[in-house]
Tab-separated table of C-alpha atoms in Angstrom:
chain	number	residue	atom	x	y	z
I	1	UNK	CA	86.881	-144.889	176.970
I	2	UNK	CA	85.601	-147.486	174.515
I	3	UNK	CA	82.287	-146.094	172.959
I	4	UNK	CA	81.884	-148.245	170.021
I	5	UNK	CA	78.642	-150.715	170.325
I	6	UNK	CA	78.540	-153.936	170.871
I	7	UNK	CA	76.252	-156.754	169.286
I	8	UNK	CA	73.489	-156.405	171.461
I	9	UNK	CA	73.666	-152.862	171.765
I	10	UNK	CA	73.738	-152.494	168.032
I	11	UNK	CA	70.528	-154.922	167.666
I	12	UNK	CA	68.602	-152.780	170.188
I	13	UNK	CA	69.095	-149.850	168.273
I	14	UNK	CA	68.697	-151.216	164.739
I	15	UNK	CA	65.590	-153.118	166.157
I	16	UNK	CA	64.364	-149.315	167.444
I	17	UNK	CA	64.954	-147.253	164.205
I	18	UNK	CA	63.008	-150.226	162.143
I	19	UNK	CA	60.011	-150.532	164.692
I	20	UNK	CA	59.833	-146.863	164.959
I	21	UNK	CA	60.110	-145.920	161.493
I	22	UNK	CA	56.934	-148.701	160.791
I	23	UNK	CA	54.816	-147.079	163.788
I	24	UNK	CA	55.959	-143.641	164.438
I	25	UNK	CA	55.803	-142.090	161.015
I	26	UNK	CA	54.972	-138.515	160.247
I	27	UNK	CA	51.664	-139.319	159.229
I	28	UNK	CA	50.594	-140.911	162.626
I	29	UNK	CA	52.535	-138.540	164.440
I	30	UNK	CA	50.080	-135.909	163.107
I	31	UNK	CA	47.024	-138.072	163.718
I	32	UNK	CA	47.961	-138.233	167.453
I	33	UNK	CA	49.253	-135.022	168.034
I	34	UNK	CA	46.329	-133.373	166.289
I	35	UNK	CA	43.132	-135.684	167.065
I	36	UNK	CA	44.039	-137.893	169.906
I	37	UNK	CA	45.803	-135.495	172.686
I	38	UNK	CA	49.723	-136.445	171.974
I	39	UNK	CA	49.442	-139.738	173.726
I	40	UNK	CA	49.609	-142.763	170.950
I	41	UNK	CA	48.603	-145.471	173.619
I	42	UNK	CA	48.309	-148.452	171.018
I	43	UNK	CA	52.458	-147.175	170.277
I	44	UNK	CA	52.704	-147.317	173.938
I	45	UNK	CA	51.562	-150.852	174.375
I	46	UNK	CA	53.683	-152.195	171.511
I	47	UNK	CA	56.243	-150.693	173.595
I	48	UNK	CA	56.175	-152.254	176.525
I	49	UNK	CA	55.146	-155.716	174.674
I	50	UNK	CA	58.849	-155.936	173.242
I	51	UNK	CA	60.763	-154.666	176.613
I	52	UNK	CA	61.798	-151.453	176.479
I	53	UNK	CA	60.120	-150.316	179.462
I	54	UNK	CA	61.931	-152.532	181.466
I	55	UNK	CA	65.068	-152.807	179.984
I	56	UNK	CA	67.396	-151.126	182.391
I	57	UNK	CA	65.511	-153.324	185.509
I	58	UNK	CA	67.424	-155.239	187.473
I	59	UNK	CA	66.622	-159.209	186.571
I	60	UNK	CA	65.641	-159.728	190.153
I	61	UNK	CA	62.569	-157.849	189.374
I	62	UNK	CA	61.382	-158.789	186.105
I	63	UNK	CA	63.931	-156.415	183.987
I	64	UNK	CA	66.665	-157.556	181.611
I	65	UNK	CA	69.089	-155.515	183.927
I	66	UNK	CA	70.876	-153.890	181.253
I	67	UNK	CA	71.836	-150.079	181.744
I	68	UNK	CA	71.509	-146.558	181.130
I	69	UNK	CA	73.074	-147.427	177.447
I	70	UNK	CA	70.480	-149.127	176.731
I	71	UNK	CA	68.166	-146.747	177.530
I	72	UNK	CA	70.156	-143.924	175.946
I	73	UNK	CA	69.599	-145.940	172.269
I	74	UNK	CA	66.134	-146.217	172.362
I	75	UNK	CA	65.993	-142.319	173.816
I	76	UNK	CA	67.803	-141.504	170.494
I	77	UNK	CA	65.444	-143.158	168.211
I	78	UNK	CA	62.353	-141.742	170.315
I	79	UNK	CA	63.585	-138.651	169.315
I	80	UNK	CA	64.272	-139.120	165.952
I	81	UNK	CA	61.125	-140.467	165.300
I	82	UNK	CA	59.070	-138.188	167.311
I	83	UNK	CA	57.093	-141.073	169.436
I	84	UNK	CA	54.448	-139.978	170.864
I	85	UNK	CA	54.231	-142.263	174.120
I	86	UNK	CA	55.809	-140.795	177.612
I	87	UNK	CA	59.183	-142.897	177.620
I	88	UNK	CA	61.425	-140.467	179.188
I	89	UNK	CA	58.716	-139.644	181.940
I	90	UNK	CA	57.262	-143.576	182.485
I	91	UNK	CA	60.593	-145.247	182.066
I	92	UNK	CA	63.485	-143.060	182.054
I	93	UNK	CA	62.680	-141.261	185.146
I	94	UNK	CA	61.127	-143.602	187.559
I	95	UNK	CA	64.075	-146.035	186.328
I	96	UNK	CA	66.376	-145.312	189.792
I	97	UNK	CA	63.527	-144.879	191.801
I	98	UNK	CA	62.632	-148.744	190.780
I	99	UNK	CA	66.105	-149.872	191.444
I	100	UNK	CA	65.973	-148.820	194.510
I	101	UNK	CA	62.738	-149.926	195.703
I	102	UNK	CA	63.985	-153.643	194.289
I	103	UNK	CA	66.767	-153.611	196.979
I	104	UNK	CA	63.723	-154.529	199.371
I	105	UNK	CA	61.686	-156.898	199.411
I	106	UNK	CA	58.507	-154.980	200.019
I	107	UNK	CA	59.235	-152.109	197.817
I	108	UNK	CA	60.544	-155.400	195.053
I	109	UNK	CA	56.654	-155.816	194.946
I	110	UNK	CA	55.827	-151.864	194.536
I	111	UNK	CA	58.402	-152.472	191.163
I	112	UNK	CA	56.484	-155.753	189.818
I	113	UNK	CA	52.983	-154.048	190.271
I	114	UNK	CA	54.125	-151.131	188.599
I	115	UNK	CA	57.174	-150.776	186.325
I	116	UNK	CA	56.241	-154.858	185.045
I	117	UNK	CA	52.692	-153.458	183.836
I	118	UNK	CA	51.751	-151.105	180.874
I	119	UNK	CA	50.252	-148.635	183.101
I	120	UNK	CA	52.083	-145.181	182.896
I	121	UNK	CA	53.515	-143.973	186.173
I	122	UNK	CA	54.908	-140.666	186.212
I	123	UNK	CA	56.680	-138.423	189.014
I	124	UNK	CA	55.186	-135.484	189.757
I	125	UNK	CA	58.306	-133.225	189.509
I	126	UNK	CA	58.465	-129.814	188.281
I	127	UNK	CA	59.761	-128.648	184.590
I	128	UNK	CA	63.214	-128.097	185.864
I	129	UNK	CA	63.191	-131.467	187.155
I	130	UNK	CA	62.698	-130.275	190.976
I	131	UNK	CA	60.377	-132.022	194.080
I	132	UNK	CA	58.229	-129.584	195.619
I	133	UNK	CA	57.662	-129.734	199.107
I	134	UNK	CA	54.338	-127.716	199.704
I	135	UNK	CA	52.082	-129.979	199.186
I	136	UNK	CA	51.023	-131.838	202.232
I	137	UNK	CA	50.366	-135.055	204.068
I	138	UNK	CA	48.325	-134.983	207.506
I	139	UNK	CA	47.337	-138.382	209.784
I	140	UNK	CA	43.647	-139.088	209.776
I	141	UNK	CA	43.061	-142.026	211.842
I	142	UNK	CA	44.335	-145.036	210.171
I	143	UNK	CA	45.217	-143.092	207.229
I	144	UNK	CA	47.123	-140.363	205.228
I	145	UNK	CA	45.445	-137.447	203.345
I	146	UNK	CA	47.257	-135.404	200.536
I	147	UNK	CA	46.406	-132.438	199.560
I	148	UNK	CA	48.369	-130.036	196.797
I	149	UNK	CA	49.204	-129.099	193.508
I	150	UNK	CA	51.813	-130.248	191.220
I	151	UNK	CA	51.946	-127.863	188.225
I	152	UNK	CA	53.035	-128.854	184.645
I	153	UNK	CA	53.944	-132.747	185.355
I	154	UNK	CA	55.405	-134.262	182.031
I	155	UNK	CA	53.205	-136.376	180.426
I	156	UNK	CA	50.589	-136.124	183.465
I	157	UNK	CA	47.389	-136.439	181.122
I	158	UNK	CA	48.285	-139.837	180.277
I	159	UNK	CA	49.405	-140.649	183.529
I	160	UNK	CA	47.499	-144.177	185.119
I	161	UNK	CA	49.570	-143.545	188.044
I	162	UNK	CA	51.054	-140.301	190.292
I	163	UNK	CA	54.265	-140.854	192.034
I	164	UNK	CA	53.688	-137.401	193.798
I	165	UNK	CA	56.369	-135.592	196.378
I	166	UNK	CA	54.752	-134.253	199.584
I	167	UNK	CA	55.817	-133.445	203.006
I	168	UNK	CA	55.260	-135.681	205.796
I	169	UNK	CA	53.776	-134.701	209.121
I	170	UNK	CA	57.689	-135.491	210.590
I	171	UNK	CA	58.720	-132.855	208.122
I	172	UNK	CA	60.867	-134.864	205.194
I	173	UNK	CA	60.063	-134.682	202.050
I	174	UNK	CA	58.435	-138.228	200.569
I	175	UNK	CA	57.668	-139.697	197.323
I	176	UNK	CA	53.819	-141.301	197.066
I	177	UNK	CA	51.842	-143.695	195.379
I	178	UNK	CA	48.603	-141.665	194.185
I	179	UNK	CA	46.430	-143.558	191.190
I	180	UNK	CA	45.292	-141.252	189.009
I	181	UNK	CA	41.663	-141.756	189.425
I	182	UNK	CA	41.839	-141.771	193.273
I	183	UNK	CA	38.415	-139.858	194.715
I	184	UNK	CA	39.817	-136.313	194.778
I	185	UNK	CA	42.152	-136.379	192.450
I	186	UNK	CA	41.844	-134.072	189.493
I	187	UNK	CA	44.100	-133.782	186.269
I	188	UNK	CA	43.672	-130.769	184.101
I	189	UNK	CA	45.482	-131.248	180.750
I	190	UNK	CA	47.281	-128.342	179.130
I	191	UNK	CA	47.794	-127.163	175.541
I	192	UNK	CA	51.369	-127.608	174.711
I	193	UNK	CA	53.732	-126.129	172.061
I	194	UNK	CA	55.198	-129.376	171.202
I	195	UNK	CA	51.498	-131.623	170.299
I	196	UNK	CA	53.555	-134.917	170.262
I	197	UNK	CA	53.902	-134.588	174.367
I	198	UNK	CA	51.209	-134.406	176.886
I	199	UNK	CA	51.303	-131.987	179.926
I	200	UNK	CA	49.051	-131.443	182.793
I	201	UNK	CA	48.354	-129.698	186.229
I	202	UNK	CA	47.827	-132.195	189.142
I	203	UNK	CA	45.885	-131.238	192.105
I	204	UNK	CA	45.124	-133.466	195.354
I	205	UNK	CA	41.930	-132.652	197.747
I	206	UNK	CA	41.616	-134.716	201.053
I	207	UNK	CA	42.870	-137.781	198.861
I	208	UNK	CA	42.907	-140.610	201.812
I	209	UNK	CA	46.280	-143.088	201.305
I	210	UNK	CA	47.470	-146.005	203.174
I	211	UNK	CA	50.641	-146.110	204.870
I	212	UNK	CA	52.422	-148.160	202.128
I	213	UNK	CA	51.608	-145.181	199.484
I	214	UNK	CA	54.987	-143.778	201.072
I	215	UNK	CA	58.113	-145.521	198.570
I	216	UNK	CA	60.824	-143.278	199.566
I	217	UNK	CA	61.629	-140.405	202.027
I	218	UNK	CA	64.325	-138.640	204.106
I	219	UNK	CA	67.705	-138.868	203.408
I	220	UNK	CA	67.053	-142.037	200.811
I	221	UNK	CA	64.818	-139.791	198.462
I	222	UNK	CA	67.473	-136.672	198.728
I	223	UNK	CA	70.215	-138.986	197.842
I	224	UNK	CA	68.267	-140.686	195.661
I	225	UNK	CA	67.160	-137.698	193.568
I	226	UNK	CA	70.523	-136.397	192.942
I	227	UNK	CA	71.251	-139.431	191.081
I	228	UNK	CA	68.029	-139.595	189.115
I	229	UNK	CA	68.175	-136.086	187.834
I	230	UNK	CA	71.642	-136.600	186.426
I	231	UNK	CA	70.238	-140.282	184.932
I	232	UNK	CA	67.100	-138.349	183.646
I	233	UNK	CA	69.215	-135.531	181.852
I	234	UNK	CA	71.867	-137.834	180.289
I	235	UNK	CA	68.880	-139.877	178.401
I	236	UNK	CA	66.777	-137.178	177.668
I	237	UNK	CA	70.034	-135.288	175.971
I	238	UNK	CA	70.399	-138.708	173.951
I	239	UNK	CA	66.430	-137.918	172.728
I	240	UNK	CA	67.529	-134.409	171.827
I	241	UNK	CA	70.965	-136.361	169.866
I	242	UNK	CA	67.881	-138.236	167.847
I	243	UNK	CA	65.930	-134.943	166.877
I	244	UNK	CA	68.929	-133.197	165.843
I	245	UNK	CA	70.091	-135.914	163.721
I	246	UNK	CA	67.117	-136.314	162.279
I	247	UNK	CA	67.006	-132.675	161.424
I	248	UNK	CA	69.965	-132.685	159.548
I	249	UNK	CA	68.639	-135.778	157.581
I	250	UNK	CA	66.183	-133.633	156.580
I	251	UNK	CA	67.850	-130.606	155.039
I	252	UNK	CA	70.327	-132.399	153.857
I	253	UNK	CA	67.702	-134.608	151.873
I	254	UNK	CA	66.177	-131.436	150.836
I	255	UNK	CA	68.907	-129.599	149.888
I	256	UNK	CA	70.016	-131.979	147.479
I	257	UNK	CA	66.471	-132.418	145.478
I	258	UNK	CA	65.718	-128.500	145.657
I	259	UNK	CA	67.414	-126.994	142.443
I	260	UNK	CA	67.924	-123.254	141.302
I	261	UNK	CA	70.263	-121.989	138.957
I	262	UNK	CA	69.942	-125.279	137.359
I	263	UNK	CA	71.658	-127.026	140.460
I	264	UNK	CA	70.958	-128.516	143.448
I	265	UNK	CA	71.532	-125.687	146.247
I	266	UNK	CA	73.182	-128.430	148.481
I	267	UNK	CA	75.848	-127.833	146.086
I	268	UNK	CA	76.153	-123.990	147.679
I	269	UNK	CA	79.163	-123.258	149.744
I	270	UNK	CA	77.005	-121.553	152.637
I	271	UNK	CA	74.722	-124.143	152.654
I	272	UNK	CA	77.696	-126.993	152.847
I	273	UNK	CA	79.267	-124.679	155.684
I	274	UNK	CA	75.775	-125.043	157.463
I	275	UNK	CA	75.336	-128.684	157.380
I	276	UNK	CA	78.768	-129.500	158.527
I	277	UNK	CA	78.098	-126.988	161.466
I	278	UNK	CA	75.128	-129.422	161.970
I	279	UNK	CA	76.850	-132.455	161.794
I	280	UNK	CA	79.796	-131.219	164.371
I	281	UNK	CA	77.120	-130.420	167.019
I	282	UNK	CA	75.423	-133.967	166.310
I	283	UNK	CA	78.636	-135.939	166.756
I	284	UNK	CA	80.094	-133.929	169.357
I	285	UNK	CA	76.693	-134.112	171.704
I	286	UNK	CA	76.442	-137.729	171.097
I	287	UNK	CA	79.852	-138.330	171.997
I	288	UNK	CA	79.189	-136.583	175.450
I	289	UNK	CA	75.798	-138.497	175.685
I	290	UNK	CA	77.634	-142.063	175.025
I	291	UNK	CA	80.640	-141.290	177.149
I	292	UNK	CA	78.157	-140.259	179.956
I	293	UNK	CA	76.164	-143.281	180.167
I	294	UNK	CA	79.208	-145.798	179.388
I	295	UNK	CA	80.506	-144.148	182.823
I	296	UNK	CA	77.490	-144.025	184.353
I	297	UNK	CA	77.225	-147.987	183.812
I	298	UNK	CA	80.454	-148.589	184.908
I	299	UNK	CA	79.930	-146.937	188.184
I	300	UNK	CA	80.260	-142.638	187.852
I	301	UNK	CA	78.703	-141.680	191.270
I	302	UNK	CA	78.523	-138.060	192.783
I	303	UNK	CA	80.051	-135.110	191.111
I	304	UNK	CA	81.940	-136.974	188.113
I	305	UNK	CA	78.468	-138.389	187.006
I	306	UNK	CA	76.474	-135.093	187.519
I	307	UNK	CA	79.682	-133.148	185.666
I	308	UNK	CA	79.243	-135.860	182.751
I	309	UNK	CA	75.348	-134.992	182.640
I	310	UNK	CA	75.680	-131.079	182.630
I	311	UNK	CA	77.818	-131.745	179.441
I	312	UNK	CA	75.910	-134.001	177.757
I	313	UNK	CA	72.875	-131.692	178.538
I	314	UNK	CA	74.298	-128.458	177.093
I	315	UNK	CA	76.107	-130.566	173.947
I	316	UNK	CA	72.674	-132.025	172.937
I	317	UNK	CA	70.693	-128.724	173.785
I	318	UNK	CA	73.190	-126.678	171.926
I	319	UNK	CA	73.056	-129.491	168.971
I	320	UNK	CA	69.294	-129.916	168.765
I	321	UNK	CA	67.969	-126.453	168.887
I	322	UNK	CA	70.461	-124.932	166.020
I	323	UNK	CA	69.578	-128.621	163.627
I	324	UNK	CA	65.913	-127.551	164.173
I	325	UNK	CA	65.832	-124.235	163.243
I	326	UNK	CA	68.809	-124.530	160.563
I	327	UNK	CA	66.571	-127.206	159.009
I	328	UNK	CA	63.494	-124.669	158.595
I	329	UNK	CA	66.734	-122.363	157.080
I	330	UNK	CA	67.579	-125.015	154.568
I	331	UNK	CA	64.294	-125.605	153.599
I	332	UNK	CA	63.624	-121.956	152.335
I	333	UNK	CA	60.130	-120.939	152.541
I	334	UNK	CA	58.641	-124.224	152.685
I	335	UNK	CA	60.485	-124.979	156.229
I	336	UNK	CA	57.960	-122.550	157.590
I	337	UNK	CA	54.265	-124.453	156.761
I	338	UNK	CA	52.085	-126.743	158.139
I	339	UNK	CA	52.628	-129.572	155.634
I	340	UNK	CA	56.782	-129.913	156.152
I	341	UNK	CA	57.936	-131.660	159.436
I	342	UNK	CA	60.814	-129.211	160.395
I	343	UNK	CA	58.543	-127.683	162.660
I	344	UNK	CA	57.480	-130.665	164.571
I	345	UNK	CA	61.514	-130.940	165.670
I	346	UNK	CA	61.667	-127.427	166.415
I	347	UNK	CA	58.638	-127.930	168.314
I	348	UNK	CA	60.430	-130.691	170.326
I	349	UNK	CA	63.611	-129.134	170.705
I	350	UNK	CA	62.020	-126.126	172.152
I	351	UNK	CA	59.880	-128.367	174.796
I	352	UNK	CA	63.460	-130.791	175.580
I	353	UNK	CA	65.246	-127.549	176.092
I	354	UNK	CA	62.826	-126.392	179.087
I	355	UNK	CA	63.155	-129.869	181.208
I	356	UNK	CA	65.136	-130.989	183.676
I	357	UNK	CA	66.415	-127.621	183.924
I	358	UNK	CA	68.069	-125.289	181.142
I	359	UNK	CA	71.380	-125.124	179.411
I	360	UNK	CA	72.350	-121.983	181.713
I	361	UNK	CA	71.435	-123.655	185.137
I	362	UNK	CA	72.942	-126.545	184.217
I	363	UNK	CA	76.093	-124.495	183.431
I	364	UNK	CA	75.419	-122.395	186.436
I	365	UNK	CA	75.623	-125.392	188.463
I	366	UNK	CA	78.891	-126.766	187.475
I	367	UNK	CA	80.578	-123.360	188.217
I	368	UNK	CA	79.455	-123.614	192.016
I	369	UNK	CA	81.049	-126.600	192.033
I	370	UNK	CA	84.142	-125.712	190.075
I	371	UNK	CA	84.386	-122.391	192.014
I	372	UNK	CA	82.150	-121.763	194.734
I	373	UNK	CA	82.607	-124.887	196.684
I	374	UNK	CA	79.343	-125.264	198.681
I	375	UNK	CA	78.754	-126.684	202.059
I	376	UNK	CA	76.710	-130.177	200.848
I	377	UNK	CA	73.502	-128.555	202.357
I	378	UNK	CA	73.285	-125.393	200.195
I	379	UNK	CA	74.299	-127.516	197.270
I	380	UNK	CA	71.854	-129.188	197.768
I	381	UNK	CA	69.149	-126.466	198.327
I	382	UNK	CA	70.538	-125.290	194.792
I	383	UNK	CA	69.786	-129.016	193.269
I	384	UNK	CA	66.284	-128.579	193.867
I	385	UNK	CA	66.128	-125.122	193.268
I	386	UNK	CA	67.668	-125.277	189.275
C-alpha cells in the first residue's frame, strides 16, 4: 500500500498547519475556551470560506469530491493545533450521511442547503457514537411531532442545526432535520473537561416537523451508520495522531532548553528512552490512520474497513493519551500549571478517548468478529450498543 502523499495532498496539509498555526494559536485557544464557550465561530467561518467543510463532497453537489484522506490531513492539524470549531462533528460525521442523500435528487437539495452553508449541523448521536431509539415521532394531522432527549451531543451548543435519530410511528429508526431554534426545542450546554470543545443535552417537546424533516430511515440508515461510525473513528484517530505529535514537539522542545547539571536534560538517557517511546506510538498510529483511509478511498467496505478503523482507533488512542501525559512528565513541575499548554492536550486526549466508543469496545468488537461469529442481527444490536 502506497502511503506517501501526493502534490495535492501535501498542499492541503501544508496549507492547514500554516492557516492553523496563524489562527489557532495558544493564545486564542485560551481566549475561546475560557471567555467565549469553546466555539471560535469567526475560526469556523474562515473554515468553511477556504473548503474544508466540503472537501470530501461529491462535485455533483457543490464538494471538491476528494476523500476521507483529505479529511484525515486536516483532522491531524485540527488536532495539533487544538481548533476550536466542531470539524469532526459538522463535517466529519455528517460527511456519509451527505453522500448519500446526493444520490437523490431531493435529498441532493437537503446537501446544498446544508453541508454548502456555514451553518453547523450536528447528529445527535451518543458519546460512544450510538443512535438512540427512544425518542419519539407521532402523526398529528398534516404533521410530525418529536419529542425526546439526546444527552451529551458533541458540539451541540454550537449546533445551528439537529440531525436527531427518533423512532417512527412504523417502528424504524430515522434520522431528522430539527433547527436548533425550532419552538420547543431546548439546548442546555454542559461544562466540559476539555474547554476547546462544546457539549450539550438536547431535548425535544411537541416540536411539529414536516414530512421532508425525515433524510434517512430503515434499512438505509442501519446500513448507512455502520459505515459512518467506522469513517467517523478513522478521522477522529487522525485528530488524536495531531495532538500526540504535537505533544512530543513539545517536550522535546522543552527538554532541550531546560538545563541541570549544567546540561540540557534532553541529553538524559531516560528521558531519550521516553521520547522515542513517543515517537514509535506517533508513527505507528499514523501509519494505521493513513493506511485506513487510503483503503477506505479505494473502496474497503464491511468488515475489512471497520477492522482497519478499530486499529487505527486503538493506535492513535494508545499514542495520544501516553504523548499527553509523558509531555506533563518531561516538563517537570511546570507540565502541571495553568500557564504551560501540556494540559490543554491532555485535556483533549482524555475527551477523544471517550467518543465514538473506547479503546476496549473497539477491541471488544473485533474479537466477536474474529471469534464469536454473530448472526448479522446481534452484530448489529452490538454496533449500536458499543
Amino acid at each position: 500500500m502506497d502511503l506517501v502523499l501526493n502534490d495535492e495532498q501535501r498542499m492541503i496539509a501544508e496549507s492547514a498547519a500554516v492557516f492553523l498555526a496563524e489562527n489557532s494559536t495558544s493564545a486564542q485557544v485560551r481566549e475561546v475556551a475560557e471567555e467565549r464557550g469553546g466555539f471560535d465561530r469567526v475560526l469556523w467561518q474562515q473554515v468553511c470560506e477556504m473548503g474544508w467543510s466540503t472537501v470530501a463532497l461529491p462535485e455533483v453537489a457543490g464538494g471538491m469530491g476528494l476523500g476521507l484522506m483529505e479529511l484525515v490531513l486536516l483532522s491531524e492539524q485540527m488536532g495539533a493545533h487544538l481548533a476550536c470549531v466542531p470539524f469532526f462533528d459538522a463535517v466529519v460525521v455528517p460527511t456519509p450521511l451527505w453522500r448519500h442523500l446526493s444520490e437523490s435528487e431531493s435529498g441532493l437539495a437537503v446537501v446544498e442547503r446544508l453541508a454548502q452553508s456555514s451553518k453547523v449541523c450536528v447528529i445527535g448521536m451518543t458519546v460512544r457514537g450510538a443512535l438512540s431509539a427512544s425518542a419519539r415521532v407521532v402523526v398529528d394531522g398534516g404533521s410530525l411531532v418529536l419529542d425526546g432527549q439526546w444527552p451529551q451531543v458533541g458540539s451541540g451548543a454550537a449546533a445551528d442545526v439537529f440531525i436527531l435519530p427518533a423512532t417512527l410511528p412504523c417502528g424504524s429508526l430515522a434520522l431528522l432535520e430539527v433547527p436548533a431554534d425550532s419552538e420547543g426545542v431546548s439546548v442546555q450546554a454542559l461544562a466540559t473537561v476539555d474547554g476547546t470543545r462544546t457539549s450539550a443535552n438536547v431535548s425535544a417537546a411537541q416540536v411539529k416537523l414536516a414530512g421532508s424533516a425525515v433524510l434517512v430511515n430503515g434499512d438505509a440508515l442501519h446500513s448507512l451508520w455502520a459505515e459512518l461510525r467506522s469513517f467517523a473513528a478513522i478521522a477522529l484517530a487522525a485528530e488524536q495522531v495531531g495532538v500526540a505529535d504535537c505533544a512530543l514537539d513539545m517536550a522535546v522542545n522543552y527538554t532541550k532548553e531546560r538545563v541541570q547539571f549544567g546540561k540540557a536534560v534532553a541529553s538524559f538517557q531516560g528521558l531519550k528512552h521516553k521520547a522515542a517511546q513517543m515517537l514509535v506510538g506517533v508513527e505507528m498510529s499514523r501509519s494505521a490512520v493513513y493506511s485506513a483511509a487510503v483503503a477506505a478511498d479505494a473502496g474497503a467496505v464491511g468488515d475489512e474497513f471497520f477492522m482497519l478503523a478499530a486499529q487505527a482507533r486503538s493506535e492513535a488512542t494508545d499514542a495520544a493519551l501516553f504523548a499527553t501525559r509523558e509531555c506533563i512528565q518531561l516538563h517537570g513541575g511546570v507540565g502541571f500549571t495553568w500557564e504551560f499548554d501540556p494540559h490543554l492536550y491532555f485535556r483533549r486526549a482524555q475527551t477523544l478517548s471517550q467518543r465514538m466508543g473506547t479503546v476496549e469496545q473497539w477491541r471488544e468488537a473485533v474479537a466477536v468478529r474474529l471469534l464469536d461469529q454473530p448472526e448479522p442481527q446481534a452484530e448489529t444490536a452490538a454496533l449500536e450498543a458499543a
